[in-house]
Tab-separated table of C-alpha atoms and ligand atoms in Angstrom:
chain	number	residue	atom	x	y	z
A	118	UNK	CA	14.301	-13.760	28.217
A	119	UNK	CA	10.573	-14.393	27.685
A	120	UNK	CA	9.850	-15.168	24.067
A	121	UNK	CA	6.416	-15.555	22.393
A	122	UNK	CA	7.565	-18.236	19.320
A	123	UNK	CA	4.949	-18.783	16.693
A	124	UNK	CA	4.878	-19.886	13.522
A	125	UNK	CA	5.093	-16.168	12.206
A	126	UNK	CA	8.621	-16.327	13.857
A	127	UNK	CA	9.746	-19.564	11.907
A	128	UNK	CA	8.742	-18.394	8.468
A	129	UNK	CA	10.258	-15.005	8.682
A	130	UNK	CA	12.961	-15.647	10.977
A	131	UNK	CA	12.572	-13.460	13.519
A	132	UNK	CA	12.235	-13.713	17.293
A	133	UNK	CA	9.205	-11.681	18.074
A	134	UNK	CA	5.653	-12.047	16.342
A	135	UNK	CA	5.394	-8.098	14.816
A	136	UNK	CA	5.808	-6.556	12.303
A	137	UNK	CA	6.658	-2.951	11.624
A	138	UNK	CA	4.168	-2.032	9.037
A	139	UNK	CA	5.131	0.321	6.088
A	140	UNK	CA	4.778	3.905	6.838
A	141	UNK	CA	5.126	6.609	3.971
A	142	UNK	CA	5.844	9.125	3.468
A	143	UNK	CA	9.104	8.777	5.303
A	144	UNK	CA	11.669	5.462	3.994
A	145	UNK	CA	11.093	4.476	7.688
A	146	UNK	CA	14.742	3.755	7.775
A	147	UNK	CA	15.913	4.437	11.471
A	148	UNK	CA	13.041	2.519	12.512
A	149	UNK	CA	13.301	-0.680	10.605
A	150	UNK	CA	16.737	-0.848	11.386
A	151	UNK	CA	15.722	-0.289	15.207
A	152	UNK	CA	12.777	-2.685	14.767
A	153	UNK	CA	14.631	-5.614	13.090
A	154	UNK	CA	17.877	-5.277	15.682
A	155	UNK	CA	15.363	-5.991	18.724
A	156	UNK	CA	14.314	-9.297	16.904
A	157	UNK	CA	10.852	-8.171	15.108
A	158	UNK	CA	10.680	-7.510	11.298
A	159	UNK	CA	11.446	-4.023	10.128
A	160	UNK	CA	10.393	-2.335	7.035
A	161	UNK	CA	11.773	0.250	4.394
A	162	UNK	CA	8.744	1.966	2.945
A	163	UNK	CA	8.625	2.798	-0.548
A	164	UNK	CA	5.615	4.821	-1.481
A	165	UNK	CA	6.834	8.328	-0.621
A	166	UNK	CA	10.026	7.778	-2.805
A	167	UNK	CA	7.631	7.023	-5.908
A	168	UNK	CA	6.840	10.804	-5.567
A	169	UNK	CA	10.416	12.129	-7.333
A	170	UNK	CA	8.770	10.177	-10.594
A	171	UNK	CA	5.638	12.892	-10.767
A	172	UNK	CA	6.972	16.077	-8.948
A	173	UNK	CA	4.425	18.320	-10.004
A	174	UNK	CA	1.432	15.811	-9.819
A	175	UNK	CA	3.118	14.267	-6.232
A	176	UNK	CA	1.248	15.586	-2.726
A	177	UNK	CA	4.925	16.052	-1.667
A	178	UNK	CA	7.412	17.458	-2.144
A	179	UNK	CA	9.711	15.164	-2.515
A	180	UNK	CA	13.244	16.529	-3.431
A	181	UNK	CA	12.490	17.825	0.411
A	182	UNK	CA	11.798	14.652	1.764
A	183	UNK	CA	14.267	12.574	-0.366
A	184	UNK	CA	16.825	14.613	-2.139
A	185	UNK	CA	17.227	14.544	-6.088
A	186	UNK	CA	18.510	10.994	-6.515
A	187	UNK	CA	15.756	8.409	-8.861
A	188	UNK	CA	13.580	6.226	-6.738
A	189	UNK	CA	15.185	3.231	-7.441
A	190	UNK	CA	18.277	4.482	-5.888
A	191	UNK	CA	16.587	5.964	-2.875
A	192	UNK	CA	15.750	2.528	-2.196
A	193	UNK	CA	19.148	1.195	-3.065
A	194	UNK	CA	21.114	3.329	-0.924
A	195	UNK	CA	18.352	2.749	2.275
A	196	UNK	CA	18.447	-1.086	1.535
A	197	UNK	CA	22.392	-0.971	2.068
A	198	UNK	CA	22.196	1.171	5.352
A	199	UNK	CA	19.530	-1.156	6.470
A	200	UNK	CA	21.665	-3.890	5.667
A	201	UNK	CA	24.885	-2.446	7.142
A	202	UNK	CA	23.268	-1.353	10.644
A	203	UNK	CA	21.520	-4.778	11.071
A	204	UNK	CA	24.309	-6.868	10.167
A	205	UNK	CA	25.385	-7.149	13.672
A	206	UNK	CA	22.433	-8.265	15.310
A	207	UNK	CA	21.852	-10.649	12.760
A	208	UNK	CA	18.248	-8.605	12.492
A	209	UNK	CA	15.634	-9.123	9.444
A	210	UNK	CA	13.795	-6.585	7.331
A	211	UNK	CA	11.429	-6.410	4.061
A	212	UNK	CA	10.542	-3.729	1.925
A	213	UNK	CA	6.752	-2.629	1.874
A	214	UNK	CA	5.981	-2.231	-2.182
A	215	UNK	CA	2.373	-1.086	-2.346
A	216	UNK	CA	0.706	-2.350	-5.619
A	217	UNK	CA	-2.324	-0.226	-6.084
A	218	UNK	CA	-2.709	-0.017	-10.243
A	219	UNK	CA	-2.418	3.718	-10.129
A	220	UNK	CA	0.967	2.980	-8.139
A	221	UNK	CA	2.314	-0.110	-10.617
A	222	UNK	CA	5.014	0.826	-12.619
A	223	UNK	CA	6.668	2.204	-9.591
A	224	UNK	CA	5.657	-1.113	-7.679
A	225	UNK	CA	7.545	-2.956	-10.149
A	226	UNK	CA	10.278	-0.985	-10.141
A	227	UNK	CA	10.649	-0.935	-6.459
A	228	UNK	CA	10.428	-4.813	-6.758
A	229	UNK	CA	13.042	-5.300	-9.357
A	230	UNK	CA	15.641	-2.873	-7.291
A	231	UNK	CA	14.794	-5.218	-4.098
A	232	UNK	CA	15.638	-8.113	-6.141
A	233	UNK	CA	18.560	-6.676	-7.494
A	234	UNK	CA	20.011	-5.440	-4.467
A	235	UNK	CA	19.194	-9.057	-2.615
A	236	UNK	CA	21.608	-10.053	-5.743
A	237	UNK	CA	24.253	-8.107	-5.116
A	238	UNK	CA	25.165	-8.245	-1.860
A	239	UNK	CA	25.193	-11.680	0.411
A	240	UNK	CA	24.678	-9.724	3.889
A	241	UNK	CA	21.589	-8.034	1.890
A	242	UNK	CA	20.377	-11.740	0.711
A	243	UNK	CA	20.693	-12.920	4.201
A	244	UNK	CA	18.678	-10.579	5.529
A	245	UNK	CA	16.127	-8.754	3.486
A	246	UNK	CA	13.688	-11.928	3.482
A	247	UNK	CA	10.154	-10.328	3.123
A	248	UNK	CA	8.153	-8.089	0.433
A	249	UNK	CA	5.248	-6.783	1.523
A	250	UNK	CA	2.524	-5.688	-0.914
A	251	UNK	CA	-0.591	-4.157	0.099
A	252	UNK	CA	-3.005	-1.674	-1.809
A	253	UNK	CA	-3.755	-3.885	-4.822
A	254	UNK	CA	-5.022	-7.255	-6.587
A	255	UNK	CA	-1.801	-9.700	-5.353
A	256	UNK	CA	-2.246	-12.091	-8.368
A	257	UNK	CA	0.739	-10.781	-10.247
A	258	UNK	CA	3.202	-10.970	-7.176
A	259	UNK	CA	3.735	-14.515	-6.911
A	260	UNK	CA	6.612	-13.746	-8.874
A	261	UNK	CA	8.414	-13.020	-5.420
A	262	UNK	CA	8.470	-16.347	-4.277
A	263	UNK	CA	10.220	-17.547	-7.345
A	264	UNK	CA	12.882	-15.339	-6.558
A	265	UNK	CA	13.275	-16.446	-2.772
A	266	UNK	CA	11.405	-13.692	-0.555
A	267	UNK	CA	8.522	-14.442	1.707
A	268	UNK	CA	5.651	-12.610	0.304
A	269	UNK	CA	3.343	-11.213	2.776
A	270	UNK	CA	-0.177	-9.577	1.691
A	271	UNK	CA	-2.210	-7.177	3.064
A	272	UNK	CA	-5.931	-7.367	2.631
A	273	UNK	CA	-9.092	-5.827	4.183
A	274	UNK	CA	-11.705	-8.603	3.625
A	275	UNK	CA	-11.893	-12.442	3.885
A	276	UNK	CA	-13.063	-12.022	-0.054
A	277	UNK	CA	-9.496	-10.416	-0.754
A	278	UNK	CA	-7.776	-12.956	1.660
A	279	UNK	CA	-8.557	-16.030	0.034
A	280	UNK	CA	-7.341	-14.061	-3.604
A	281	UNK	CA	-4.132	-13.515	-1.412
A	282	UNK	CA	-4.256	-17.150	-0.743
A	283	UNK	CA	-5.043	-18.948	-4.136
A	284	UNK	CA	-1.866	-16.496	-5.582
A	285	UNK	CA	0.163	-17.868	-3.306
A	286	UNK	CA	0.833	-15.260	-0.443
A	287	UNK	CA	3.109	-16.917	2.423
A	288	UNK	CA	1.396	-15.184	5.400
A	289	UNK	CA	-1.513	-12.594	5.117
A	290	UNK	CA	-1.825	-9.380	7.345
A	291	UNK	CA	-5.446	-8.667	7.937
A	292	UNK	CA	-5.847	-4.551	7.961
A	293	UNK	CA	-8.642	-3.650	10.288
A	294	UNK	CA	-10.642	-0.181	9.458
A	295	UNK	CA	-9.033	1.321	12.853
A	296	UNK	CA	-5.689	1.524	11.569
A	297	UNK	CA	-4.199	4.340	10.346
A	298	UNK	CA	-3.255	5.721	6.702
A	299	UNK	CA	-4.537	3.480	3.987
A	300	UNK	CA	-8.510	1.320	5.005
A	301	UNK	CA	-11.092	-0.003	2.895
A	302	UNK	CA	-14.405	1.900	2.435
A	303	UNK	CA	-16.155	-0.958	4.222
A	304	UNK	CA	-15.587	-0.311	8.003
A	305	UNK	CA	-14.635	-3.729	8.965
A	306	UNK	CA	-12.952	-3.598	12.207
A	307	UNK	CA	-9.939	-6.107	13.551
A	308	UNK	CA	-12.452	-7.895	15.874
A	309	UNK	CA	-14.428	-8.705	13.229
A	310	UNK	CA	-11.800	-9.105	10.125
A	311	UNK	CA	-8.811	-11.017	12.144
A	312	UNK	CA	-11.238	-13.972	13.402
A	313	UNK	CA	-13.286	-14.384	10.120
A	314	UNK	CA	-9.825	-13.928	7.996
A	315	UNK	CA	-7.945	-16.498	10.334
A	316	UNK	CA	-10.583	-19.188	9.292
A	317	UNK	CA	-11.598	-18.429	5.970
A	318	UNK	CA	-7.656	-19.437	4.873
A	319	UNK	CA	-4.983	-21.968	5.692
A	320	UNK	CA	-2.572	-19.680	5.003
A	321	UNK	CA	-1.126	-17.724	8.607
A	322	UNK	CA	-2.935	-14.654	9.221
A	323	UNK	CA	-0.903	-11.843	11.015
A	324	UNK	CA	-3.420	-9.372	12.438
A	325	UNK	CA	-3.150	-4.921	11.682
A	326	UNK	CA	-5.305	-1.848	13.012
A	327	UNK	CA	-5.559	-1.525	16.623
A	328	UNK	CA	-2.628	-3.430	18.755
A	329	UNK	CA	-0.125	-1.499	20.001
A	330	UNK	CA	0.891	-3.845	23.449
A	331	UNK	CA	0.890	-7.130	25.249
A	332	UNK	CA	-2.792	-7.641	25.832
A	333	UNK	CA	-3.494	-6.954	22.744
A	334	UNK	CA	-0.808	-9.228	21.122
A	335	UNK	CA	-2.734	-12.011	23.400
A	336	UNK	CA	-5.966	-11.061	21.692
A	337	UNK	CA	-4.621	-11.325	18.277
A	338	UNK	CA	-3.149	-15.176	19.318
A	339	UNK	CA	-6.847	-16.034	20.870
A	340	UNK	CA	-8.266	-14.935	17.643
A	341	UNK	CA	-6.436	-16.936	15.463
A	342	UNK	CA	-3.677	-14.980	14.299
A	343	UNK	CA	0.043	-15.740	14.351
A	344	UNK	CA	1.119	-12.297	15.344
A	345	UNK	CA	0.877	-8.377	14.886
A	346	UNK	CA	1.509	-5.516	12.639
A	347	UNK	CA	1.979	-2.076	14.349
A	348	UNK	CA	1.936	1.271	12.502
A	349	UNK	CA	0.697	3.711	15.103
A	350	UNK	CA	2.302	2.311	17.851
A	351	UNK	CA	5.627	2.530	15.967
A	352	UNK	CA	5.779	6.112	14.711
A	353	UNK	CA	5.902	7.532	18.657
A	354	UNK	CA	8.991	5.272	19.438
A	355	UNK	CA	12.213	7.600	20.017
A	356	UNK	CA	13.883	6.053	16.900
A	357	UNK	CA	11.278	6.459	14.500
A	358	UNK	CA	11.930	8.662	11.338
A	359	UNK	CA	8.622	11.007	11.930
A	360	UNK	CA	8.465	14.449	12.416
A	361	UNK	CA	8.505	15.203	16.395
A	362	UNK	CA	5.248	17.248	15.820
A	363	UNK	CA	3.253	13.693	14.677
A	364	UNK	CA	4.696	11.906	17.213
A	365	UNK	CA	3.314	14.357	19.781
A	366	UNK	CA	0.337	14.001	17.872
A	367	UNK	CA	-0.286	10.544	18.287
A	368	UNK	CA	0.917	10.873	22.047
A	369	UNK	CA	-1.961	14.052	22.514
A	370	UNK	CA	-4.701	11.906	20.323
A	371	UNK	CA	-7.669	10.223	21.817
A	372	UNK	CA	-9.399	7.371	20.577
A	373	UNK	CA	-12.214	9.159	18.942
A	374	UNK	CA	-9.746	11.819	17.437
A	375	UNK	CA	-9.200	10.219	13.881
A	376	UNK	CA	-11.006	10.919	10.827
A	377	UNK	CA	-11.462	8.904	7.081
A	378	UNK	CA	-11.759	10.668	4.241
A	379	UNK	CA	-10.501	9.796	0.298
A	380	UNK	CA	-6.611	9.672	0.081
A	381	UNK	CA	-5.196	10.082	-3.523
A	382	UNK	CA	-4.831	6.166	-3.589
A	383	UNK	CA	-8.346	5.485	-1.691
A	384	UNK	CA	-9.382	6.241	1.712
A	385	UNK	CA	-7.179	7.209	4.573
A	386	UNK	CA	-7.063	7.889	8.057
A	387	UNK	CA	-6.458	10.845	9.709
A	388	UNK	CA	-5.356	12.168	13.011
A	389	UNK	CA	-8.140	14.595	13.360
A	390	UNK	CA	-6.937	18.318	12.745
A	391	UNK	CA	-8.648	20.928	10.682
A	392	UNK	CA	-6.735	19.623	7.662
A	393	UNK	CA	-8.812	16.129	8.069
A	394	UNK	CA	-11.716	17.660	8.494
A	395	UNK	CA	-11.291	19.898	4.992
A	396	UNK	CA	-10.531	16.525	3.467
A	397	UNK	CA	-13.884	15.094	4.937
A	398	UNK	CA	-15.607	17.543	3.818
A	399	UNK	CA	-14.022	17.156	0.479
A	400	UNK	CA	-15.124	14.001	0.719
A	401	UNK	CA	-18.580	14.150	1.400
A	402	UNK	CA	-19.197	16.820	-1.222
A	403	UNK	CA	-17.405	14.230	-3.509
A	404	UNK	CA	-19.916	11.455	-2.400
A	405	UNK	CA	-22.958	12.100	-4.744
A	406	UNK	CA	-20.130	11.204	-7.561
A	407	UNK	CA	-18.418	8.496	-6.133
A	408	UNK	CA	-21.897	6.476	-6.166
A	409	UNK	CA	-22.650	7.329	-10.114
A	410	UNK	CA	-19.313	6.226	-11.238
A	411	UNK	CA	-18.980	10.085	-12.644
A	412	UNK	CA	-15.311	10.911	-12.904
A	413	UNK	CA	-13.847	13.025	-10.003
A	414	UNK	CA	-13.340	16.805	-10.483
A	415	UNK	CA	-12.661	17.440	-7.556
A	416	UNK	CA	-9.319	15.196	-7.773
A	417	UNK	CA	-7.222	18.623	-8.239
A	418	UNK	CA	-8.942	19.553	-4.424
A	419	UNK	CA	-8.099	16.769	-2.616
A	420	UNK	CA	-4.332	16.376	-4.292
A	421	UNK	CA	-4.254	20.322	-3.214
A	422	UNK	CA	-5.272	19.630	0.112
A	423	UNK	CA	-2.298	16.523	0.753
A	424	UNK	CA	0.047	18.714	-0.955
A	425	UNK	CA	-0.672	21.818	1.270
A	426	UNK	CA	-1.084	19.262	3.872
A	427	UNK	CA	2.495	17.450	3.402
A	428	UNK	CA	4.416	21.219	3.175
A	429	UNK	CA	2.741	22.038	6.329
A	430	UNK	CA	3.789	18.787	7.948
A	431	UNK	CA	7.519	19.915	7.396
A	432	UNK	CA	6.744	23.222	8.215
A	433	UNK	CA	5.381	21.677	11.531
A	434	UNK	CA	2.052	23.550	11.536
A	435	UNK	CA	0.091	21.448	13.609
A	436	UNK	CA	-3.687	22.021	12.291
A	437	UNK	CA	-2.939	21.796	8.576
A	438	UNK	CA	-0.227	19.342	8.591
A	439	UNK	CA	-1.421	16.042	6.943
A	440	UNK	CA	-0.465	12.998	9.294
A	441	UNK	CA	-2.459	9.653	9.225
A	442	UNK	CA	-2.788	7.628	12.192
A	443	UNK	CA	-5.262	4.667	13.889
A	444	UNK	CA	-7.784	5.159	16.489
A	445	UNK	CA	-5.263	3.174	19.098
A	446	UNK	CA	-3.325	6.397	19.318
A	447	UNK	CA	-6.196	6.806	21.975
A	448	UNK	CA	-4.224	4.075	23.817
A	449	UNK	CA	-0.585	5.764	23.200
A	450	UNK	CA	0.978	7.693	25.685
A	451	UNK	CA	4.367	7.467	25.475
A	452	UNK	CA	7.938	7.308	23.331
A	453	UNK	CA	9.452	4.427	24.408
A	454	UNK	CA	12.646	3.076	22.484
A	455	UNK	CA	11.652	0.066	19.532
A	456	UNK	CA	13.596	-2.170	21.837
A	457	UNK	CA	11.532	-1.312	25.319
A	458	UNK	CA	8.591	-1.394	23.372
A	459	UNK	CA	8.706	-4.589	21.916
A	460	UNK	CA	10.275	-6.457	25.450
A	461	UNK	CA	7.679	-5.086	26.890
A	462	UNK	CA	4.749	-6.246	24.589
A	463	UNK	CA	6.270	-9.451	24.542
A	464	UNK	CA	6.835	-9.731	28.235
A	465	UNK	CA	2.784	-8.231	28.619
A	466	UNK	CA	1.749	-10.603	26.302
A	467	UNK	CA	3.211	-13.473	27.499
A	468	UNK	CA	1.887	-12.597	31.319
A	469	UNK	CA	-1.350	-12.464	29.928
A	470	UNK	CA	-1.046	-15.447	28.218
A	471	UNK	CA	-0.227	-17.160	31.134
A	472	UNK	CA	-3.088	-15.565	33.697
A	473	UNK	CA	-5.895	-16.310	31.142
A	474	UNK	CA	-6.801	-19.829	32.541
A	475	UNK	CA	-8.025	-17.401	35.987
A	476	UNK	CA	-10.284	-15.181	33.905
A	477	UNK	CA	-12.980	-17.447	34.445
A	478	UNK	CA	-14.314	-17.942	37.711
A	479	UNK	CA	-15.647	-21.573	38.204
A	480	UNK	CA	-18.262	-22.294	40.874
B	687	LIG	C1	1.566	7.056	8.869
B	687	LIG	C2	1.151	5.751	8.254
B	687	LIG	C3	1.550	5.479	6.954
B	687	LIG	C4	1.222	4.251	6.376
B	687	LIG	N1	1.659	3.969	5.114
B	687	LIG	C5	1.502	2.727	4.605
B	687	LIG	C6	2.142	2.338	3.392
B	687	LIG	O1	2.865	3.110	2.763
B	687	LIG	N2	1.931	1.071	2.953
B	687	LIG	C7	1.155	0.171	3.641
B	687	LIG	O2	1.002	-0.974	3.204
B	687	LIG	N3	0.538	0.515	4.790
B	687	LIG	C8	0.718	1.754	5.297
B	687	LIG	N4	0.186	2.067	6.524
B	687	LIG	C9	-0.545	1.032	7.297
B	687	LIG	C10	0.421	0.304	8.250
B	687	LIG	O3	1.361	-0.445	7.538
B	687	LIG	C11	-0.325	-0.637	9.234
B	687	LIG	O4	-0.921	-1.698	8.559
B	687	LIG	C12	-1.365	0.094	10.049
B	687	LIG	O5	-0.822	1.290	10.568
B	687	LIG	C13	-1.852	-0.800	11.193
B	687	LIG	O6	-2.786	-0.134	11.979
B	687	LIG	P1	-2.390	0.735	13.286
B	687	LIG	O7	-2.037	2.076	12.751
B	687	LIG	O8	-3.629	0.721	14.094
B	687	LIG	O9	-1.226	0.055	13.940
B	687	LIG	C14	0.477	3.306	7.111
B	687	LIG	C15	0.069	3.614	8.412
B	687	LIG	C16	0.396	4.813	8.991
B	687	LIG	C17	-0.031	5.087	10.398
């Protein structure tokens, strides 16, 4: 078997250098258990089980998505499947806890039920290793290293990174402005953010926003990163837990078919359908505000826009459903399974790899 071993794989544990990024609204269940059992990290995703705490302010509707049972046990009960169906393979997961302040009683409570759980159950200690927090300042969450996990941090700016790195963060994931869901304002692209990330801090540097296969796996190792996070790439895989109609969507999208506009937590992107566009134009009739510091009106638009956006996702209507996704759905066009996907970025990768010394032509 053709491995790619770097240092990513030693402090996590596992056998491939990717990561499964967290994906709400879904608990992203199925696939972290079908991520982690081919030897990458998979993760349980918390942030669309925070909605049963504010069901009338939440864009979804969560007693749909979740059933009626508190947050905290959501992510109980997922942790033990999780646990249970990877015990065999011996695979590791995390939990993805964003930590935006809006978000941080939840975030807390999500951590303490993680810890809890890790507690309770040796198989679960063994292997639920990693908390990932993303979203938010990652000063307070140094915490999680006391109690044994390997912290990883998310951050969209070598400024952010080396606050990730002075609180401690184990490895950093560097979140490029092409990836999809959650971005910064500041369209900083992977290109540009993994390389000046990767040497602005000692601390590893995993690069997000834009991979999706071998070559660019390779990339990510040339520009100084120690592996990979996927979101896109993930959701149209056949075990993923999204709706059939997003995968499609991300199989159908081209590169320039993805839009930004303001999320309830910050700006998000889109795959492009006429419910993106509302929210852009949302957006830019929000701008004017945004720049004075005025508080937002419009709030009560844009949460009615997700909301509609989220009950149209389950009602599978295409245009108005709300589904995020990166520009590298452009590069997507199939639904492998997690396992063939990630052989065959590894294998890609590692061919790659070994051709590069022939990409220059000496004379
Ligand atoms: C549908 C979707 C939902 C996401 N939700 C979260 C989330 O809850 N927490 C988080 O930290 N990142 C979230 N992300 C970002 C991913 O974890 C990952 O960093 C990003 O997708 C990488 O870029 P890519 O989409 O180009 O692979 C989400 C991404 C997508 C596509």
């Amino acid at each position: 078997m053709v491995l790619i071993h770097t240092e990513l794989c030693d402090i996590v544990g596992i056998k491939h250098p990717i990561l499964q990024g967290g994906m709400g609204p879904y608990k992203t269940e199925a696939l972290s258990i079908a991520v982690a059992n081919a030897g990458a990290l998979g993760i349980i995703s918390c942030i669309g089980m925070a909605a049963t705490l504010l069901p009338e302010a939440a864009p979804l509707d969560a007693e749909r998505l979740f059933g009626t049972d508190p947050p905290a046990v959501i992510l109980q009960k997922s942790i033990e499947v999780v646990t249970k169906e990877t015990r065999s393979s011996g695979g590791i997961f995390g939990v993805n806890v964003p930590v935006a302040s809006e978000f941080i009683l939840a975030s807390q409570m999500f951590v303490e039920q993680t810890i809890e759980s890790c507690k309770s159950d040796s198989d679960t200690e063994r292997s639920l290793r990693v908390i990932v927090t993303s979203a938010g300042n990652p000063k307070p969450w140094s915490v999680l290293k006391d109690e044994g996990f390997i912290w990883i941090h998310v951050v969209p700016s070598a400024y952010h990174a080396k606050k990730a790195e002075a609180a401690g963060a184990d490895v950093i994931v560097a979140s490029g402005h092409e990836g999809g869901a959650h971005v910064s304002w500041d369209p900083v692209h992977s290109m540009v953010l993994v390389p000046t990330v990767a040497k602005a801090v000692k601390t590893p540097v995993v690069g997000a926003g834009g991979f999706c296969d071998g070559s660019t796996l390779a990339a990510a190792l040339c520009m100084g990163a120690v592996g990979i996070q996927m979101g896109t790439r993930f959701i149209a895989t056949k075990e993923s837990d999204f709706e059939p109609m997003w995968k499609q969507a991300v199989i159908e999208r081209e590169e320039r078919q993805t839009l930004v506009g303001r999320g309830l937590f910050g700006p998000m992107r889109f795959l492009r359908n006429r419910r993106a566009e509302e929210i852009v134009e949302q957006t830019l009739e929000d701008l004017p505000n945004f720049y004075l510091g005025e508080p937002l009106d419009s709030n009560e638009k844009i949460l009615d826009l997700e909301r509609t956006g989220f009950v149209d996702l389950m009602d599978e209507k295409e245009d108005t459903a709300l589904m995020f996704g990166g520009e590298v759905a452009g590069r997507i066009q199939d639904l492998p399974s997690t396992a063939e996907l990630i052989e065959g970025i590894i294998l890609e990768a590692s061919e790659v790899l070994e051709k590069a010394p022939n990409f220059v032509v000496n004379k």
